[in-house]
PDB file of N, CA and C in Angstrom:
ATOM      1  N   UNK A 940      64.523 127.935 141.717  1.00 51.00           N
ATOM      2  CA  UNK A 940      65.147 126.331 141.564  1.00 51.00           C
ATOM      3  C   UNK A 940      65.888 127.029 139.991  1.00 51.00           C
ATOM      4  N   UNK A 941      66.507 126.146 139.806  1.00 58.00           N
ATOM      5  CA  UNK A 941      67.239 126.513 138.337  1.00 58.00           C
ATOM      6  C   UNK A 941      66.765 125.732 137.387  1.00 58.00           C
ATOM      7  N   UNK A 942      66.202 126.416 135.708  1.00 55.00           N
ATOM      8  CA  UNK A 942      65.904 125.561 135.132  1.00 55.00           C
ATOM      9  C   UNK A 942      65.886 123.535 134.846  1.00 55.00           C
ATOM     10  N   UNK A 943      67.232 124.535 134.927  1.00 57.00           N
ATOM     11  CA  UNK A 943      67.647 122.468 134.269  1.00 57.00           C
ATOM     12  C   UNK A 943      67.251 121.403 135.531  1.00 57.00           C
ATOM     13  N   UNK A 944      67.130 121.845 136.966  1.00 53.00           N
ATOM     14  CA  UNK A 944      66.886 120.858 137.943  1.00 53.00           C
ATOM     15  C   UNK A 944      65.216 121.246 137.643  1.00 53.00           C
ATOM     16  N   UNK A 945      64.591 122.203 136.739  1.00 49.00           N
ATOM     17  CA  UNK A 945      63.017 121.411 136.799  1.00 49.00           C
ATOM     18  C   UNK A 945      63.614 120.139 135.914  1.00 49.00           C
ATOM     19  N   UNK A 946      63.663 120.844 134.665  1.00 51.00           N
ATOM     20  CA  UNK A 946      63.572 119.448 134.108  1.00 51.00           C
ATOM     21  C   UNK A 946      64.072 118.150 134.432  1.00 51.00           C
ATOM     22  N   UNK A 947      65.007 117.964 135.449  1.00 52.00           N
ATOM     23  CA  UNK A 947      65.121 116.590 135.699  1.00 52.00           C
ATOM     24  C   UNK A 947      64.621 116.395 137.168  1.00 52.00           C
ATOM     25  N   UNK A 948      63.116 116.904 136.970  1.00 52.00           N
ATOM     26  CA  UNK A 948      63.114 117.441 138.562  1.00 52.00           C
ATOM     27  C   UNK A 948      62.361 115.621 139.558  1.00 52.00           C
ATOM     28  N   UNK A 949      61.876 114.910 138.557  1.00 55.00           N
ATOM     29  CA  UNK A 949      61.779 113.045 139.031  1.00 55.00           C
ATOM     30  C   UNK A 949      62.741 112.454 139.014  1.00 55.00           C
ATOM     31  N   UNK A 950      64.151 113.159 138.807  1.00 57.00           N
ATOM     32  CA  UNK A 950      65.213 112.179 138.949  1.00 57.00           C
ATOM     33  C   UNK A 950      66.061 112.477 140.209  1.00 57.00           C
ATOM     34  N   UNK A 951      67.252 111.846 140.051  1.00 56.00           N
ATOM     35  CA  UNK A 951      68.007 111.622 141.300  1.00 56.00           C
ATOM     36  C   UNK A 951      68.944 112.597 141.170  1.00 56.00           C
ATOM     37  N   UNK A 952      69.820 113.364 142.072  1.00 59.00           N
ATOM     38  CA  UNK A 952      70.390 114.860 141.500  1.00 59.00           C
ATOM     39  C   UNK A 952      71.837 113.927 140.580  1.00 59.00           C
ATOM     40  N   UNK A 953      72.089 114.771 139.802  1.00 58.00           N
ATOM     41  CA  UNK A 953      72.979 114.267 139.015  1.00 58.00           C
ATOM     42  C   UNK A 953      74.799 114.101 140.053  1.00 58.00           C
ATOM     43  N   UNK A 954      74.734 113.255 139.933  1.00 57.00           N
ATOM     44  CA  UNK A 954      76.756 112.545 140.779  1.00 57.00           C
ATOM     45  C   UNK A 954      76.107 112.113 141.872  1.00 57.00           C
ATOM     46  N   UNK A 955      75.075 111.879 142.200  1.00 61.00           N
ATOM     47  CA  UNK A 955      74.784 111.361 143.513  1.00 61.00           C
ATOM     48  C   UNK A 955      74.218 109.873 143.660  1.00 61.00           C
ATOM     49  N   UNK A 956      74.495 108.981 144.219  1.00 60.00           N
ATOM     50  CA  UNK A 956      73.832 107.783 144.377  1.00 60.00           C
ATOM     51  C   UNK A 956      73.936 107.072 143.120  1.00 60.00           C
ATOM     52  N   UNK A 957      75.218 107.057 142.498  1.00 58.00           N
ATOM     53  CA  UNK A 957      75.506 106.400 141.306  1.00 58.00           C
ATOM     54  C   UNK A 957      75.030 106.579 139.902  1.00 58.00           C
ATOM     55  N   UNK A 958      74.423 107.867 139.958  1.00 55.00           N
ATOM     56  CA  UNK A 958      73.492 108.585 138.952  1.00 55.00           C
ATOM     57  C   UNK A 958      74.192 109.593 138.316  1.00 55.00           C
ATOM     58  N   UNK A 959      74.564 109.630 136.876  1.00 53.00           N
ATOM     59  CA  UNK A 959      75.435 110.473 135.865  1.00 53.00           C
ATOM     60  C   UNK A 959      73.881 110.890 134.563  1.00 53.00           C
ATOM     61  N   UNK A 960      74.376 111.599 134.009  1.00 55.00           N
ATOM     62  CA  UNK A 960      73.557 112.245 133.163  1.00 55.00           C
ATOM     63  C   UNK A 960      72.906 111.216 132.145  1.00 55.00           C
ATOM     64  N   UNK A 961      73.658 109.848 132.191  1.00 52.00           N
ATOM     65  CA  UNK A 961      72.701 109.022 131.098  1.00 52.00           C
ATOM     66  C   UNK A 961      71.776 108.679 132.077  1.00 52.00           C
ATOM     67  N   UNK A 962      70.970 107.884 131.143  1.00 54.00           N
ATOM     68  CA  UNK A 962      69.797 107.442 132.462  1.00 54.00           C
ATOM     69  C   UNK A 962      70.016 105.996 132.610  1.00 54.00           C
ATOM     70  N   UNK A 963      70.670 105.209 131.838  1.00 53.00           N
ATOM     71  CA  UNK A 963      70.925 103.901 131.808  1.00 53.00           C
ATOM     72  C   UNK A 963      72.343 103.746 132.739  1.00 53.00           C
ATOM     73  N   UNK A 964      72.751 102.318 132.822  1.00 53.00           N
ATOM     74  CA  UNK A 964      74.042 102.146 133.419  1.00 53.00           C
ATOM     75  C   UNK A 964      75.243 102.626 132.141  1.00 53.00           C
ATOM     76  N   UNK A 965      76.805 103.294 132.079  1.00 54.00           N
ATOM     77  CA  UNK A 965      77.608 103.178 131.300  1.00 54.00           C
ATOM     78  C   UNK A 965      77.613 102.563 130.433  1.00 54.00           C
ATOM     79  N   UNK A 966      77.173 101.328 130.239  1.00 57.00           N
ATOM     80  CA  UNK A 966      77.489 100.175 129.120  1.00 57.00           C
ATOM     81  C   UNK A 966      76.254 100.832 128.208  1.00 57.00           C
ATOM     82  N   UNK A 967      75.405 101.253 128.417  1.00 55.00           N
ATOM     83  CA  UNK A 967      73.897 101.808 127.464  1.00 55.00           C
ATOM     84  C   UNK A 967      73.904 103.441 127.567  1.00 55.00           C
ATOM     85  N   UNK A 968      75.452 104.128 126.497  1.00 57.00           N
ATOM     86  CA  UNK A 968      75.546 105.339 126.570  1.00 57.00           C
ATOM     87  C   UNK A 968      74.143 105.783 125.729  1.00 57.00           C
ATOM     88  N   UNK A 969      72.632 105.921 125.849  1.00 57.00           N
ATOM     89  CA  UNK A 969      71.638 106.390 125.699  1.00 57.00           C
ATOM     90  C   UNK A 969      71.676 106.424 123.482  1.00 57.00           C
ATOM     91  N   UNK A 970      71.926 105.127 123.849  1.00 57.00           N
ATOM     92  CA  UNK A 970      71.325 104.778 121.902  1.00 57.00           C
ATOM     93  C   UNK A 970      69.745 104.849 121.755  1.00 57.00           C
ATOM     94  N   UNK A 971      68.789 105.304 121.167  1.00 58.00           N
ATOM     95  CA  UNK A 971      67.483 105.756 121.119  1.00 58.00           C
ATOM     96  C   UNK A 971      66.957 104.233 120.491  1.00 58.00           C
ATOM     97  N   UNK A 972      67.824 103.366 119.164  1.00 62.00           N
ATOM     98  CA  UNK A 972      67.518 102.510 118.898  1.00 62.00           C
ATOM     99  C   UNK A 972      68.318 101.729 119.088  1.00 62.00           C
ATOM    100  N   UNK A 973      67.750 100.476 119.233  1.00 64.00           N
ATOM    101  CA  UNK A 973      68.883  99.333 119.506  1.00 64.00           C
ATOM    102  C   UNK A 973      69.146  99.041 118.637  1.00 64.00           C
ATOM    103  N   UNK A 974      70.700  98.487 118.345  1.00 65.00           N
ATOM    104  CA  UNK A 974      71.723  97.985 117.057  1.00 65.00           C
ATOM    105  C   UNK A 974      71.084  96.597 116.800  1.00 65.00           C
ATOM    106  N   UNK A 975      70.849  96.436 115.579  1.00 73.00           N
ATOM    107  CA  UNK A 975      70.646  94.590 115.499  1.00 73.00           C
ATOM    108  C   UNK A 975      71.731  94.519 113.887  1.00 73.00           C
ATOM    109  N   UNK A 976      72.262  93.729 113.790  1.00 79.00           N
ATOM    110  CA  UNK A 976      72.935  92.920 113.021  1.00 79.00           C
ATOM    111  C   UNK A 976      74.506  93.050 113.389  1.00 79.00           C
ATOM    112  N   UNK A 977      74.731  93.139 114.383  1.00 79.00           N
ATOM    113  CA  UNK A 977      76.052  93.381 115.113  1.00 79.00           C
ATOM    114  C   UNK A 977      76.693  92.221 115.784  1.00 79.00           C
ATOM    115  N   UNK A 978      77.677  91.519 115.177  1.00 82.00           N
ATOM    116  CA  UNK A 978      77.900  90.194 115.512  1.00 82.00           C
ATOM    117  C   UNK A 978      79.296  90.099 115.664  1.00 82.00           C
ATOM    118  N   UNK A 979      79.645  89.569 116.775  1.00 83.00           N
ATOM    119  CA  UNK A 979      81.375  90.139 116.977  1.00 83.00           C
ATOM    120  C   UNK A 979      81.137  88.564 117.406  1.00 83.00           C
ATOM    121  N   UNK A 980      82.829  87.982 117.320  1.00 83.00           N
ATOM    122  CA  UNK A 980      83.257  86.648 117.376  1.00 83.00           C
ATOM    123  C   UNK A 980      84.398  86.804 118.425  1.00 83.00           C
ATOM    124  N   UNK A 981      84.650  86.164 119.550  1.00 85.00           N
ATOM    125  CA  UNK A 981      86.136  85.878 119.998  1.00 85.00           C
ATOM    126  C   UNK A 981      86.079  84.795 120.357  1.00 85.00           C
ATOM    127  N   UNK A 982      87.946  84.710 120.294  1.00 81.00           N
ATOM    128  CA  UNK A 982      88.641  83.375 120.751  1.00 81.00           C
ATOM    129  C   UNK A 982      89.111  83.561 121.798  1.00 81.00           C
ATOM    130  N   UNK A 983      89.278  82.325 122.920  1.00 84.00           N
ATOM    131  CA  UNK A 983      89.419  82.719 123.910  1.00 84.00           C
ATOM    132  C   UNK A 983      90.841  82.858 123.859  1.00 84.00           C
ATOM    133  N   UNK A 984      91.683  83.268 125.099  1.00 80.00           N
ATOM    134  CA  UNK A 984      93.317  83.793 125.247  1.00 80.00           C
ATOM    135  C   UNK A 984      94.234  82.270 125.213  1.00 80.00           C
ATOM    136  N   UNK A 985      93.483  81.371 125.732  1.00 83.00           N
ATOM    137  CA  UNK A 985      94.234  80.415 125.489  1.00 83.00           C
ATOM    138  C   UNK A 985      94.334  79.300 124.763  1.00 83.00           C
ATOM    139  N   UNK A 986      93.557  80.200 123.416  1.00 84.00           N
ATOM    140  CA  UNK A 986      93.565  79.373 122.281  1.00 84.00           C
ATOM    141  C   UNK A 986      94.199  80.167 120.911  1.00 84.00           C
ATOM    142  N   UNK A 987      94.533  81.479 121.289  1.00 83.00           N
ATOM    143  CA  UNK A 987      95.052  82.188 120.401  1.00 83.00           C
ATOM    144  C   UNK A 987      96.608  81.861 120.415  1.00 83.00           C
ATOM    145  N   UNK A 988      97.131  81.747 119.530  1.00 85.00           N
ATOM    146  CA  UNK A 988      98.342  81.973 119.516  1.00 85.00           C
ATOM    147  C   UNK A 988      99.420  83.220 118.073  1.00 85.00           C
ATOM    148  N   UNK A 989      99.257  83.954 118.770  1.00 82.00           N
ATOM    149  CA  UNK A 989      99.662  85.636 118.403  1.00 82.00           C
ATOM    150  C   UNK A 989     101.207  85.378 117.568  1.00 82.00           C
ATOM    151  N   UNK A 990     101.643  84.405 117.534  1.00 86.00           N
ATOM    152  CA  UNK A 990     103.313  84.384 116.318  1.00 86.00           C
ATOM    153  C   UNK A 990     102.693  82.948 115.674  1.00 86.00           C
ATOM    154  N   UNK A 991     101.977  82.720 115.009  1.00 87.00           N
ATOM    155  CA  UNK A 991     101.401  81.494 113.723  1.00 87.00           C
ATOM    156  C   UNK A 991     102.236  81.817 112.554  1.00 87.00           C
ATOM    157  N   UNK A 992     102.803  81.566 112.140  1.00 88.00           N
ATOM    158  CA  UNK A 992     103.278  81.721 110.322  1.00 88.00           C
ATOM    159  C   UNK A 992     104.038  83.057 110.911  1.00 88.00           C
ATOM    160  N   UNK A 993     104.550  83.267 111.759  1.00 90.00           N
ATOM    161  CA  UNK A 993     104.875  84.511 111.828  1.00 90.00           C
ATOM    162  C   UNK A 993     106.708  84.569 111.328  1.00 90.00           C
ATOM    163  N   UNK A 994     107.670  83.302 111.290  1.00 91.00           N
ATOM    164  CA  UNK A 994     108.852  83.164 110.731  1.00 91.00           C
ATOM    165  C   UNK A 994     108.560  82.720 109.109  1.00 91.00           C
ATOM    166  N   UNK A 995     107.385  81.981 108.805  1.00 91.00           N
ATOM    167  CA  UNK A 995     107.390  82.090 107.330  1.00 91.00           C
ATOM    168  C   UNK A 995     106.861  83.016 106.826  1.00 91.00           C
ATOM    169  N   UNK A 996     106.011  83.836 107.606  1.00 91.00           N
ATOM    170  CA  UNK A 996     106.026  85.234 107.006  1.00 91.00           C
ATOM    171  C   UNK A 996     107.242  86.299 106.698  1.00 91.00           C
ATOM    172  N   UNK A 997     107.753  85.799 107.761  1.00 93.00           N
ATOM    173  CA  UNK A 997     108.922  87.086 107.956  1.00 93.00           C
ATOM    174  C   UNK A 997     110.105  86.695 107.108  1.00 93.00           C
ATOM    175  N   UNK A 998     110.067  85.397 106.240  1.00 94.00           N
ATOM    176  CA  UNK A 998     111.510  84.881 104.865  1.00 94.00           C
ATOM    177  C   UNK A 998     111.216  85.608 103.859  1.00 94.00           C
ATOM    178  N   UNK A 999     109.560  85.124 103.509  1.00 95.00           N
ATOM    179  CA  UNK A 999     109.055  85.324 102.365  1.00 95.00           C
ATOM    180  C   UNK A 999     108.623  86.975 102.243  1.00 95.00           C
ATOM    181  N   UNK A1000     108.250  87.709 103.311  1.00 95.00           N
ATOM    182  CA  UNK A1000     108.056  89.293 103.003  1.00 95.00           C
ATOM    183  C   UNK A1000     109.398  89.694 103.305  1.00 95.00           C
ATOM    184  N   UNK A1001     110.575  89.068 103.662  1.00 95.00           N
ATOM    185  CA  UNK A1001     112.511  89.894 104.223  1.00 95.00           C
ATOM    186  C   UNK A1001     112.189  89.537 102.279  1.00 95.00           C
ATOM    187  N   UNK A1002     112.338  88.437 101.863  1.00 95.00           N
ATOM    188  CA  UNK A1002     112.628  88.449 100.367  1.00 95.00           C
ATOM    189  C   UNK A1002     111.754  89.441  99.288  1.00 95.00           C
ATOM    190  N   UNK A1003     110.621  89.492  99.551  1.00 96.00           N
ATOM    191  CA  UNK A1003     109.532  89.763  98.519  1.00 96.00           C
ATOM    192  C   UNK A1003     110.337  91.488  98.569  1.00 96.00           C
ATOM    193  N   UNK A1004     110.283  92.111  99.958  1.00 95.00           N
ATOM    194  CA  UNK A1004     111.024  93.283  99.622  1.00 95.00           C
ATOM    195  C   UNK A1004     112.583  93.696  99.382  1.00 95.00           C
ATOM    196  N   UNK A1005     112.765  92.284  99.930  1.00 96.00           N
ATOM    197  CA  UNK A1005     114.599  92.859  99.215  1.00 96.00           C
ATOM    198  C   UNK A1005     114.815  92.764  97.669  1.00 96.00           C
ATOM    199  N   UNK A1006     114.101  91.596  97.326  1.00 96.00           N
ATOM    200  CA  UNK A1006     114.181  91.359  95.521  1.00 96.00           C
ATOM    201  C   UNK A1006     112.937  92.901  94.735  1.00 96.00           C
ATOM    202  N   UNK A1007     111.907  93.543  95.755  1.00 96.00           N
ATOM    203  CA  UNK A1007     111.520  95.071  95.099  1.00 96.00           C
ATOM    204  C   UNK A1007     112.336  95.983  95.196  1.00 96.00           C
ATOM    205  N   UNK A1008     113.858  96.003  95.807  1.00 96.00           N
ATOM    206  CA  UNK A1008     114.155  97.290  96.331  1.00 96.00           C
ATOM    207  C   UNK A1008     116.021  97.126  95.998  1.00 96.00           C
ATOM    208  N   UNK A1009     116.001  95.910  95.598  1.00 96.00           N
ATOM    209  CA  UNK A1009     117.423  95.668  94.975  1.00 96.00           C
ATOM    210  C   UNK A1009     118.230  96.181  93.525  1.00 96.00           C
ATOM    211  N   UNK A1010     117.294  96.404  93.141  1.00 95.00           N
ATOM    212  CA  UNK A1010     117.516  97.515  92.012  1.00 95.00           C
ATOM    213  C   UNK A1010     117.747  99.093  91.719  1.00 95.00           C
ATOM    214  N   UNK A1011     117.332  99.369  92.894  1.00 96.00           N
ATOM    215  CA  UNK A1011     117.459 100.299  93.606  1.00 96.00           C
ATOM    216  C   UNK A1011     118.867 100.915  93.833  1.00 96.00           C
ATOM    217  N   UNK A1012     119.411 100.006  94.958  1.00 95.00           N
ATOM    218  CA  UNK A1012     120.766 100.670  95.608  1.00 95.00           C
ATOM    219  C   UNK A1012     121.784  99.352  94.835  1.00 95.00           C
ATOM    220  N   UNK A1013     121.984  98.287  94.535  1.00 97.00           N
ATOM    221  CA  UNK A1013     122.834  97.610  94.192  1.00 97.00           C
ATOM    222  C   UNK A1013     123.211  98.190  93.160  1.00 97.00           C
ATOM    223  N   UNK A1014     123.111  98.449  91.733  1.00 97.00           N
ATOM    224  CA  UNK A1014     123.576  99.652  90.748  1.00 97.00           C
ATOM    225  C   UNK A1014     124.866 100.628  91.232  1.00 97.00           C
ATOM    226  N   UNK A1015     124.287 101.777  91.800  1.00 97.00           N
ATOM    227  CA  UNK A1015     124.876 102.563  92.320  1.00 97.00           C
ATOM    228  C   UNK A1015     125.486 102.169  93.354  1.00 97.00           C
ATOM    229  N   UNK A1016     125.832 100.723  94.263  1.00 97.00           N
ATOM    230  CA  UNK A1016     126.626 100.187  94.998  1.00 97.00           C
ATOM    231  C   UNK A1016     127.357  99.494  94.286  1.00 97.00           C
ATOM    232  N   UNK A1017     127.923  99.054  93.421  1.00 98.00           N
ATOM    233  CA  UNK A1017     128.753  98.485  92.845  1.00 98.00           C
ATOM    234  C   UNK A1017     129.593  98.974  91.493  1.00 98.00           C
ATOM    235  N   UNK A1018     128.789 100.761  91.018  1.00 98.00           N
ATOM    236  CA  UNK A1018     130.032 101.867  90.423  1.00 98.00           C
ATOM    237  C   UNK A1018     130.702 102.177  91.177  1.00 98.00           C
ATOM    238  N   UNK A1019     130.389 102.583  92.920  1.00 98.00           N
ATOM    239  CA  UNK A1019     131.295 102.794  93.717  1.00 98.00           C
ATOM    240  C   UNK A1019     131.906 102.613  94.161  1.00 98.00           C
ATOM    241  N   UNK A1020     131.669 100.877  94.121  1.00 98.00           N
ATOM    242  CA  UNK A1020     132.865  99.848  94.603  1.00 98.00           C
ATOM    243  C   UNK A1020     133.850  99.804  93.507  1.00 98.00           C
ATOM    244  N   UNK A1021     133.585 100.019  92.202  1.00 98.00           N
ATOM    245  CA  UNK A1021     134.494  99.691  91.065  1.00 98.00           C
ATOM    246  C   UNK A1021     135.595 100.556  90.943  1.00 98.00           C
ATOM    247  N   UNK A1022     134.912 102.312  91.126  1.00 98.00           N
ATOM    248  CA  UNK A1022     135.430 103.597  91.371  1.00 98.00           C
ATOM    249  C   UNK A1022     136.151 103.937  91.957  1.00 98.00           C
ATOM    250  N   UNK A1023     136.242 103.050  93.317  1.00 98.00           N
ATOM    251  CA  UNK A1023     137.810 103.097  94.226  1.00 98.00           C
ATOM    252  C   UNK A1023     138.026 101.962  94.346  1.00 98.00           C
ATOM    253  N   UNK A1024     137.903 101.213  93.463  1.00 98.00           N
ATOM    254  CA  UNK A1024     139.070  99.923  93.503  1.00 98.00           C
ATOM    255  C   UNK A1024     140.299 100.865  92.166  1.00 98.00           C
ATOM    256  N   UNK A1025     139.383 101.301  91.235  1.00 98.00           N
ATOM    257  CA  UNK A1025     140.118 101.834  90.157  1.00 98.00           C
ATOM    258  C   UNK A1025     140.941 103.179  90.764  1.00 98.00           C
ATOM    259  N   UNK A1026     140.130 104.373  91.919  1.00 98.00           N
ATOM    260  CA  UNK A1026     141.001 105.394  92.160  1.00 98.00           C
ATOM    261  C   UNK A1026     142.306 104.309  92.601  1.00 98.00           C
ATOM    262  N   UNK A1027     142.024 103.334  94.073  1.00 98.00           N
ATOM    263  CA  UNK A1027     142.693 103.084  94.259  1.00 98.00           C
ATOM    264  C   UNK A1027     144.164 102.280  94.057  1.00 98.00           C
ATOM    265  N   UNK A1028     143.865 101.465  92.921  1.00 97.00           N
ATOM    266  CA  UNK A1028     145.092 101.504  91.787  1.00 97.00           C
ATOM    267  C   UNK A1028     145.843 102.165  91.167  1.00 97.00           C
ATOM    268  N   UNK A1029     145.199 103.226  90.529  1.00 96.00           N
ATOM    269  CA  UNK A1029     145.577 104.603  89.803  1.00 96.00           C
ATOM    270  C   UNK A1029     146.519 105.070  91.466  1.00 96.00           C
ATOM    271  N   UNK A1030     146.152 105.190  92.622  1.00 96.00           N
ATOM    272  CA  UNK A1030     146.954 106.053  93.203  1.00 96.00           C
ATOM    273  C   UNK A1030     148.152 105.094  93.895  1.00 96.00           C
ATOM    274  N   UNK A1031     147.911 104.138  93.572  1.00 96.00           N
ATOM    275  CA  UNK A1031     149.458 103.047  94.170  1.00 96.00           C
ATOM    276  C   UNK A1031     150.554 103.441  92.847  1.00 96.00           C
ATOM    277  N   UNK A1032     149.500 103.253  91.461  1.00 96.00           N
ATOM    278  CA  UNK A1032     150.421 103.252  90.423  1.00 96.00           C
ATOM    279  C   UNK A1032     151.230 104.651  90.474  1.00 96.00           C
ATOM    280  N   UNK A1033     150.760 105.700  90.963  1.00 94.00           N
ATOM    281  CA  UNK A1033     151.370 107.357  90.309  1.00 94.00           C
ATOM    282  C   UNK A1033     152.396 107.066  91.371  1.00 94.00           C
ATOM    283  N   UNK A1034     152.045 106.652  92.498  1.00 95.00           N
ATOM    284  CA  UNK A1034     152.657 106.936  94.130  1.00 95.00           C
ATOM    285  C   UNK A1034     154.331 105.787  93.871  1.00 95.00           C
ATOM    286  N   UNK A1035     154.224 104.681  93.058  1.00 95.00           N
ATOM    287  CA  UNK A1035     155.466 104.074  92.189  1.00 95.00           C
ATOM    288  C   UNK A1035     156.707 104.735  91.803  1.00 95.00           C
ATOM    289  N   UNK A1036     157.422 103.787  91.876  1.00 94.00           N
ATOM    290  CA  UNK A1036     158.577 104.368  91.019  1.00 94.00           C
ATOM    291  C   UNK A1036     158.078 104.849  89.421  1.00 94.00           C
ATOM    292  N   UNK A1037     157.413 103.531  88.819  1.00 93.00           N
ATOM    293  CA  UNK A1037     157.342 104.085  87.435  1.00 93.00           C
ATOM    294  C   UNK A1037     156.221 105.025  87.287  1.00 93.00           C
ATOM    295  N   UNK A1038     155.249 105.352  88.035  1.00 93.00           N
ATOM    296  CA  UNK A1038     154.150 106.455  88.296  1.00 93.00           C
ATOM    297  C   UNK A1038     155.003 107.561  88.513  1.00 93.00           C
ATOM    298  N   UNK A1039     155.821 107.982  88.793  1.00 93.00           N
ATOM    299  CA  UNK A1039     156.675 109.136  89.514  1.00 93.00           C
ATOM    300  C   UNK A1039     157.388 109.656  88.161  1.00 93.00           C
ATOM    301  N   UNK A1040     158.056 108.258  87.899  1.00 93.00           N
ATOM    302  CA  UNK A1040     158.666 108.552  86.480  1.00 93.00           C
ATOM    303  C   UNK A1040     157.972 108.987  84.904  1.00 93.00           C
ATOM    304  N   UNK A1041     156.842 108.649  84.780  1.00 90.00           N
ATOM    305  CA  UNK A1041     155.688 108.759  84.122  1.00 90.00           C
ATOM    306  C   UNK A1041     155.547 110.258  84.164  1.00 90.00           C
ATOM    307  N   UNK A1042     154.858 110.691  85.248  1.00 87.00           N
ATOM    308  CA  UNK A1042     154.442 111.980  85.601  1.00 87.00           C
ATOM    309  C   UNK A1042     155.823 112.593  85.258  1.00 87.00           C
ATOM    310  N   UNK A1043     157.027 112.628  86.035  1.00 86.00           N
ATOM    311  CA  UNK A1043     157.968 113.783  85.814  1.00 86.00           C
ATOM    312  C   UNK A1043     157.997 114.210  83.977  1.00 86.00           C
ATOM    313  N   UNK A1044     157.793 113.244  83.238  1.00 74.00           N
ATOM    314  CA  UNK A1044     157.997 113.434  81.843  1.00 74.00           C
ATOM    315  C   UNK A1044     157.218 114.651  81.335  1.00 74.00           C
TER     316      UNK A1044
END
């Protein structure tokens, strides 16, 4: 007889007759001391509203995030826009009759 079987000789064979290593059922996984002070609250599925306040929170959350980040990307965007405007106007001038006459002098 194997030594492990001697230790469990009074029990049913492991894995047979719905018997596993845990002496209790699978809901009680061998806790020696009973647990106290654990309180759980539940709400039935038909009473839950998973989208409660989602539209309101989305609007204010979007505004909050936008207002925090706008100073990081708006000034470089404005500088780049005005630089491109200046470059386009300068290019049009240099390719015009007056611009070519100025550049040829």
